[in-house]
Amino acid sequence: MSKIASALGVSSATVSNALSGKGRVSAELVEKIRKKADELGYVPSSAGRALRTGRSNVLGLVLPDISNPLFPQIAQAMEAAASNAGYGILIADSRGDVTTQTQAISRLIERGVDGLVVIPRRGTRIGDIGCPVAMVDTPSTPGNTVSADHWEGGAKVARHLVDLGHKNFLLVGYDPASNVQNDRIGGMKSAFGPGIKYDTIWLETLLRERGEQTSLGLIDRVRDGVTAIAAVSDLHALRVLTELQTAGIKVPQQVSVTGFDDLIFSPVVTPSLTTVHMDMARIAELAIAALVREIEHSKSEPNANTSQEQNGKAAKQTVTAEPSKVSMELMVRASSGPAILPDTPISNGKTL
C-alpha cells in the first residue's frame, strides 16, 4: 500500500480507503489506485484485516461424512452462499463420529472462524462453543436453524405411491438415531390412510448383525405382497434396486422403488430413480444469512452472546432463520409405476 501511495503521490490512508470502499475518495482517484494496485500485484492481507476488525471473514462448515455424495453438494452450496456474503469457508469432516465432530469444531474455533455451520452427526446436539452456530438438520431437531422439510418430503413420496395404487410398503431406513431419517419415515407414515400395510427395516442394525454383504431379503418381501419400497436416501435405494434386479424382479413393473436427496447418479441409473430433491441453494442462503447477521450483531455489541443468559432468560444456542424450513420437490422418474394386483401377468410371462 505504501508503494501504491508513493507511486501516485497520495497517502497510505487514501489508498486504504479507496481499496476498502470507505472514506471520501473521488471515483477518478479510486480507479487510478485500483489500477496501480493491479499493476503491482497487490493482494489484501486477510490476517491484517482480521487484526484491525476482529473478524476473519471465514466461516467453518462441519459435515458428518464427506464420502456421502450428498455432502459435497451441500458444501458447494454453502461456499457459494458464503462467498456472496463476503466470507470464505473452511471445511471439516466428522466422519460420522461424535468425538471427531467435537474435535473438528474445536480446530475450526482455534483457526479463528467467525461462525460455524454444523450438519450434526446423527442424533447429536451442539452445545455452547463460543461463537455463532447455524445448525442444519431437520425441523424437529432442537435448536435447528434451517433445513429441508423432511417430513413433508416423506409425505409427498408416500402420497405419490398411494396414488399409484400401492397398498403394501417396505420402508428402508439406515440409522434409527437419525432425526432426518425418522422425519422422512414419519412423513411417509402420515400419508398412509386406512388399508395401507407397511413395515420398516433399519439397515445399520441389519448389516451390523449379518455383515455388509448380507441380503436385505427383498425377494421374500415381494413374495409376501410388497409392491413399493421407499428408502430414506438414494444410496439405500440404489442398494434396493441392485438386489431386486439381481433377483430378476422388474422395477417398476413388479415393485416401485423411491429414494431421497436426488443425488447426481439418480437420473442416470436404470431405471432412473424417483426421489425427493432438496433446494440446497436456498437452505444455504438462509443459513449463511442468519449466521452473518449474528456475527455482525455480536461485533457491534461486544457483550452479546448467543449461548449465555441475557436479561434473565436463557439465550438460544444457535442462530435462527425465517423461514426455518424449505419445501422439498418430488422428482418422478421411471422407478415408480402403478401397482399391479396379485395374479396379474407381466411382460416376461411371470405372474405375481
Coordinates of C-alpha atoms in Angstrom, one line a residue:
M1 CA 0.0 0.0 0.0
S2 CA 2.9 2.3 0.7
K3 CA 4.3 1.6 -2.8
I4 CA 0.9 2.4 -4.4
A5 CA 0.7 5.7 -2.3
S6 CA 4.2 6.7 -3.3
A7 CA 3.7 6.0 -7.0
L8 CA 0.5 8.1 -7.1
G9 CA 1.6 10.8 -4.6
V10 CA -1.2 10.2 -2.1
S11 CA -1.3 9.0 1.5
S12 CA -1.5 5.3 2.5
A13 CA -4.8 6.2 4.3
T14 CA -6.2 7.3 0.9
V15 CA -5.1 4.1 -0.7
S16 CA -6.6 2.1 2.1
N17 CA -9.9 3.9 1.8
A18 CA -10.0 3.6 -1.9
L19 CA -9.4 -0.2 -1.8
S20 CA -11.9 -0.8 1.0
G21 CA -14.6 1.5 -0.4
K22 CA -14.5 3.7 2.7
G23 CA -13.9 7.3 3.3
R24 CA -14.2 10.2 0.8
V25 CA -12.2 9.4 -2.3
S26 CA -13.2 10.5 -5.7
A27 CA -14.3 7.9 -8.2
E28 CA -11.4 9.0 -10.6
L29 CA -8.8 8.5 -7.8
V30 CA -10.3 5.2 -6.8
E31 CA -9.9 4.0 -10.3
K32 CA -6.3 5.1 -10.5
I33 CA -5.4 3.5 -7.2
R34 CA -7.1 0.2 -8.1
K35 CA -5.3 0.2 -11.5
K36 CA -2.0 0.8 -9.8
A37 CA -2.8 -2.0 -7.3
D38 CA -3.4 -4.4 -10.1
E39 CA -0.1 -3.4 -11.8
L40 CA 1.8 -4.0 -8.6
G41 CA 0.0 -7.3 -7.8
Y42 CA -1.4 -6.0 -4.6
V43 CA -3.4 -8.6 -2.5
P44 CA -5.2 -7.6 0.7
S45 CA -3.9 -9.2 3.8
S46 CA -6.7 -11.2 5.5
A47 CA -4.6 -11.5 8.6
G48 CA -4.0 -7.8 8.8
R49 CA -7.7 -7.1 8.2
A50 CA -8.6 -9.6 11.0
L51 CA -6.3 -7.7 13.4
R52 CA -8.0 -4.4 12.6
T53 CA -11.6 -5.6 12.6
G54 CA -11.5 -8.5 15.0
R55 CA -13.1 -10.7 12.3
S56 CA -11.6 -13.3 10.0
N57 CA -14.4 -13.3 7.4
V58 CA -14.1 -17.0 7.4
L59 CA -16.8 -19.5 8.4
G60 CA -16.4 -23.1 9.4
L61 CA -18.5 -25.9 7.9
V62 CA -18.7 -29.2 9.8
L63 CA -20.0 -32.1 7.7
P64 CA -21.0 -35.6 9.1
D65 CA -19.5 -37.7 6.3
I66 CA -17.9 -36.1 3.2
S67 CA -17.7 -39.5 1.5
N68 CA -21.5 -39.4 1.1
P69 CA -22.3 -37.8 -2.3
L70 CA -24.9 -35.5 -0.7
F71 CA -22.5 -33.6 1.5
P72 CA -20.1 -32.3 -1.3
Q73 CA -23.3 -30.8 -2.9
I74 CA -24.2 -29.2 0.4
A75 CA -20.6 -27.8 0.8
Q76 CA -20.7 -26.3 -2.7
A77 CA -24.0 -24.6 -1.9
M78 CA -22.7 -23.2 1.4
E79 CA -19.4 -22.0 -0.2
A80 CA -21.4 -20.1 -2.9
A81 CA -23.7 -18.5 -0.3
A82 CA -20.8 -17.6 2.0
S83 CA -18.8 -16.1 -1.0
N84 CA -21.8 -14.0 -1.9
A85 CA -21.8 -12.7 1.6
G86 CA -18.1 -11.9 1.5
Y87 CA -16.9 -14.9 3.6
G88 CA -14.7 -17.8 2.9
I89 CA -15.3 -21.4 4.1
L90 CA -13.1 -23.9 6.0
I91 CA -14.5 -27.5 5.9
A92 CA -14.1 -30.2 8.5
D93 CA -15.4 -33.8 8.3
S94 CA -16.6 -35.5 11.4
R95 CA -16.5 -38.9 9.6
G96 CA -19.7 -40.0 11.3
D97 CA -18.1 -40.0 14.8
V98 CA -19.2 -37.8 17.7
T99 CA -15.7 -37.4 19.2
T100 CA -14.3 -36.4 15.8
Q101 CA -17.2 -33.9 15.4
T102 CA -16.2 -32.3 18.7
Q103 CA -12.5 -32.2 17.6
A104 CA -13.4 -30.7 14.2
I105 CA -15.4 -27.9 15.8
S106 CA -12.5 -27.2 18.2
R107 CA -10.0 -27.0 15.4
L108 CA -12.1 -24.5 13.4
I109 CA -12.6 -22.3 16.5
E110 CA -8.8 -22.4 17.0
R111 CA -8.4 -21.1 13.5
G112 CA -10.4 -18.1 14.3
V113 CA -13.6 -18.7 12.3
D114 CA -16.3 -16.0 12.9
G115 CA -19.1 -18.6 13.0
L116 CA -20.0 -22.2 12.2
V117 CA -22.4 -24.1 10.0
V118 CA -22.9 -27.6 11.5
I119 CA -24.7 -30.5 10.0
P120 CA -24.5 -32.7 13.1
R121 CA -23.7 -36.3 13.4
R122 CA -27.0 -38.3 13.6
G123 CA -28.7 -37.8 16.9
T124 CA -26.2 -35.2 18.4
R125 CA -26.6 -31.7 19.6
I126 CA -24.1 -28.8 19.5
G127 CA -23.6 -27.1 22.9
D128 CA -22.0 -23.7 23.7
I129 CA -18.9 -23.4 21.6
G130 CA -18.2 -19.7 22.0
C131 CA -19.2 -18.4 18.5
P132 CA -22.5 -18.2 16.5
V133 CA -23.7 -21.5 15.0
A134 CA -26.2 -22.3 12.3
M135 CA -27.5 -25.8 12.6
V136 CA -28.8 -27.6 9.5
D137 CA -30.5 -30.8 10.4
T138 CA -34.3 -31.1 10.4
P139 CA -37.2 -29.0 11.8
S140 CA -37.8 -31.5 14.7
T141 CA -34.2 -31.1 16.0
P142 CA -34.0 -28.7 19.0
G143 CA -32.1 -25.5 18.0
N144 CA -32.3 -26.2 14.3
T145 CA -31.6 -23.1 12.2
V146 CA -33.0 -24.1 8.8
S147 CA -33.4 -27.2 6.8
A148 CA -35.4 -29.0 4.2
D149 CA -38.9 -30.1 5.4
H150 CA -38.0 -33.8 5.5
W151 CA -41.4 -34.8 7.0
E152 CA -43.2 -33.0 4.1
G153 CA -40.8 -34.8 1.6
G154 CA -41.7 -38.2 3.1
A155 CA -45.4 -37.4 2.8
K156 CA -45.0 -36.4 -0.8
V157 CA -43.3 -39.6 -1.9
A158 CA -45.8 -41.7 0.0
R159 CA -48.8 -39.9 -1.5
H160 CA -47.3 -40.4 -4.9
L161 CA -47.1 -44.2 -4.4
V162 CA -50.5 -44.4 -2.8
D163 CA -52.0 -42.5 -5.8
L164 CA -50.4 -45.2 -8.0
G165 CA -52.4 -47.8 -6.1
H166 CA -49.8 -49.2 -3.8
K167 CA -51.1 -50.7 -0.5
N168 CA -48.2 -52.8 0.8
F169 CA -44.9 -50.9 1.5
L170 CA -41.4 -51.6 2.8
L171 CA -39.8 -48.5 4.3
V172 CA -36.0 -48.6 4.3
G173 CA -34.0 -46.5 6.8
Y174 CA -30.4 -46.7 7.9
D175 CA -29.9 -45.3 11.4
P176 CA -32.8 -45.2 13.9
A177 CA -31.0 -42.5 15.8
S178 CA -31.2 -40.0 12.8
N179 CA -33.6 -37.2 13.3
V180 CA -33.7 -36.6 9.5
Q181 CA -34.4 -40.3 8.7
N182 CA -37.1 -40.5 11.4
D183 CA -38.8 -37.4 10.0
R184 CA -38.7 -38.8 6.5
I185 CA -40.2 -42.1 7.6
G186 CA -42.7 -40.3 9.8
G187 CA -43.8 -38.2 6.9
M188 CA -44.4 -41.3 4.8
K189 CA -46.4 -43.0 7.5
S190 CA -48.5 -39.8 8.0
A191 CA -49.7 -40.1 4.4
F192 CA -50.8 -43.7 4.7
G193 CA -54.6 -44.0 5.1
P194 CA -56.7 -47.0 6.1
G195 CA -56.0 -50.2 4.3
I196 CA -52.2 -49.5 3.9
K197 CA -49.8 -52.1 5.1
Y198 CA -46.2 -51.2 5.8
D199 CA -43.1 -52.5 7.5
T200 CA -39.8 -50.7 8.4
I201 CA -36.3 -52.0 8.3
W202 CA -33.2 -50.2 9.6
L203 CA -30.1 -51.2 7.7
E204 CA -27.5 -50.3 10.3
T205 CA -28.8 -52.8 12.7
L206 CA -29.3 -55.5 10.0
L207 CA -25.8 -55.0 8.5
R208 CA -24.1 -54.9 11.9
E209 CA -25.7 -58.2 12.8
R210 CA -25.3 -60.0 9.5
G211 CA -22.4 -58.3 7.7
E212 CA -22.2 -55.6 5.0
Q213 CA -22.8 -58.0 2.1
T214 CA -25.9 -59.6 3.6
S215 CA -29.1 -59.8 1.5
L216 CA -32.0 -57.5 2.6
G217 CA -34.4 -60.3 2.0
L218 CA -36.3 -58.3 -0.7
I219 CA -37.3 -61.4 -2.6
D220 CA -39.3 -62.7 0.3
R221 CA -40.8 -59.3 0.8
V222 CA -42.1 -59.2 -2.8
R223 CA -43.5 -62.8 -2.4
D224 CA -45.3 -61.5 0.7
G225 CA -47.0 -58.8 -1.4
V226 CA -44.8 -55.7 -1.1
T227 CA -45.2 -53.6 -4.3
A228 CA -43.4 -50.4 -3.2
I229 CA -40.1 -49.9 -1.4
A230 CA -39.4 -46.3 -0.2
A231 CA -35.8 -45.6 1.1
V232 CA -34.6 -42.7 3.1
S233 CA -31.8 -41.9 0.7
D234 CA -30.8 -42.6 -2.9
L235 CA -27.8 -44.6 -1.7
H236 CA -30.0 -47.1 0.0
A237 CA -32.5 -47.0 -2.9
L238 CA -29.6 -48.0 -5.2
R239 CA -28.8 -51.0 -3.0
V240 CA -32.5 -52.0 -3.2
L241 CA -32.5 -51.6 -7.0
T242 CA -29.4 -53.7 -7.3
E243 CA -30.8 -56.6 -5.1
L244 CA -34.1 -56.6 -6.9
Q245 CA -32.5 -56.6 -10.4
T246 CA -30.1 -59.3 -9.4
A247 CA -33.0 -61.4 -8.4
G248 CA -34.8 -60.8 -11.7
I249 CA -37.5 -58.6 -10.1
K250 CA -38.6 -55.9 -12.5
V251 CA -38.7 -52.2 -11.4
P252 CA -41.3 -50.7 -11.6
Q253 CA -43.4 -53.4 -13.3
Q254 CA -43.3 -55.6 -10.2
V255 CA -42.0 -53.3 -7.5
S256 CA -41.7 -49.5 -7.4
V257 CA -38.6 -48.0 -5.7
T258 CA -38.1 -44.5 -4.4
G259 CA -35.2 -42.6 -2.8
F260 CA -34.4 -39.3 -1.2
D261 CA -31.9 -36.5 -1.9
D262 CA -31.7 -36.5 -5.7
L263 CA -28.0 -37.4 -5.9
I264 CA -26.0 -36.9 -9.0
F265 CA -26.5 -40.6 -10.2
S266 CA -30.3 -40.7 -9.6
P267 CA -31.4 -39.5 -13.1
V268 CA -28.9 -41.8 -14.9
V269 CA -29.3 -45.2 -13.2
T270 CA -31.6 -47.8 -14.8
P271 CA -34.4 -47.2 -14.2
S272 CA -34.0 -43.6 -13.3
L273 CA -34.8 -43.1 -9.7
T274 CA -38.0 -41.4 -8.3
T275 CA -36.7 -39.3 -5.4
V276 CA -37.1 -36.1 -3.4
H277 CA -35.0 -33.0 -4.2
M278 CA -33.7 -30.5 -1.6
D279 CA -33.2 -26.9 -2.5
M280 CA -29.7 -26.7 -1.1
A281 CA -29.1 -23.2 -2.6
R282 CA -32.0 -21.8 -0.6
I283 CA -31.1 -23.6 2.6
A284 CA -27.5 -22.4 2.3
E285 CA -28.6 -18.8 1.6
L286 CA -30.9 -18.8 4.7
A287 CA -28.3 -20.4 7.0
I288 CA -25.4 -18.1 6.0
A289 CA -27.6 -15.0 6.2
A290 CA -28.7 -15.9 9.7
L291 CA -25.1 -16.6 10.7
V292 CA -23.7 -13.4 9.2
R293 CA -26.5 -11.3 10.9
E294 CA -25.5 -12.7 14.3
I295 CA -21.8 -12.2 13.6
E296 CA -22.3 -8.6 12.7
H297 CA -24.6 -8.1 15.7
S298 CA -22.2 -9.6 18.1
K299 CA -19.3 -7.5 16.9
S300 CA -21.4 -4.3 17.1
E301 CA -22.5 -5.3 20.6
P302 CA -19.4 -7.0 22.3
N303 CA -21.4 -8.1 25.3
A304 CA -24.0 -10.0 23.1
N305 CA -23.6 -13.8 23.4
T306 CA -26.0 -16.3 21.8
S307 CA -25.0 -19.1 24.2
Q308 CA -25.3 -17.3 27.6
E309 CA -28.2 -16.0 29.7
Q310 CA -29.3 -12.5 28.7
N311 CA -31.9 -10.4 30.7
G312 CA -32.5 -13.4 33.0
K313 CA -33.6 -15.6 30.1
A314 CA -31.7 -18.5 28.5
A315 CA -30.4 -17.4 25.1
K316 CA -30.6 -19.7 22.1
Q317 CA -27.6 -22.0 21.4
T318 CA -27.9 -21.4 17.6
V319 CA -29.0 -18.6 15.3
T320 CA -32.5 -18.6 13.9
A321 CA -33.7 -18.1 10.3
E322 CA -37.0 -17.2 8.8
P323 CA -38.3 -19.3 7.2
S324 CA -36.7 -22.2 9.1
K325 CA -37.8 -25.0 6.7
V326 CA -37.7 -25.2 2.9
S327 CA -40.1 -27.2 0.9
M328 CA -38.9 -30.4 -0.9
E329 CA -39.7 -31.3 -4.5
L330 CA -40.8 -34.8 -5.7
M331 CA -38.9 -35.9 -8.8
V332 CA -41.0 -38.5 -10.5
R333 CA -38.9 -40.8 -12.7
A334 CA -39.0 -44.3 -14.1
S335 CA -38.5 -46.4 -10.9
S336 CA -42.1 -45.8 -9.8
G337 CA -45.2 -47.0 -11.5
P338 CA -48.7 -48.3 -11.0
A339 CA -49.2 -51.2 -8.5
I340 CA -50.2 -54.5 -10.1
L341 CA -52.7 -56.8 -8.5
P342 CA -51.8 -60.3 -7.4
D343 CA -52.1 -62.9 -10.2
T344 CA -51.5 -60.2 -12.8
P345 CA -49.3 -61.4 -15.7
I346 CA -46.3 -59.2 -16.6
S347 CA -44.4 -58.8 -19.8
N348 CA -41.9 -61.7 -19.2
G349 CA -44.7 -64.2 -18.7
K350 CA -44.4 -64.3 -14.9
T351 CA -47.3 -64.0 -12.6
L352 CA -47.3 -62.3 -9.2

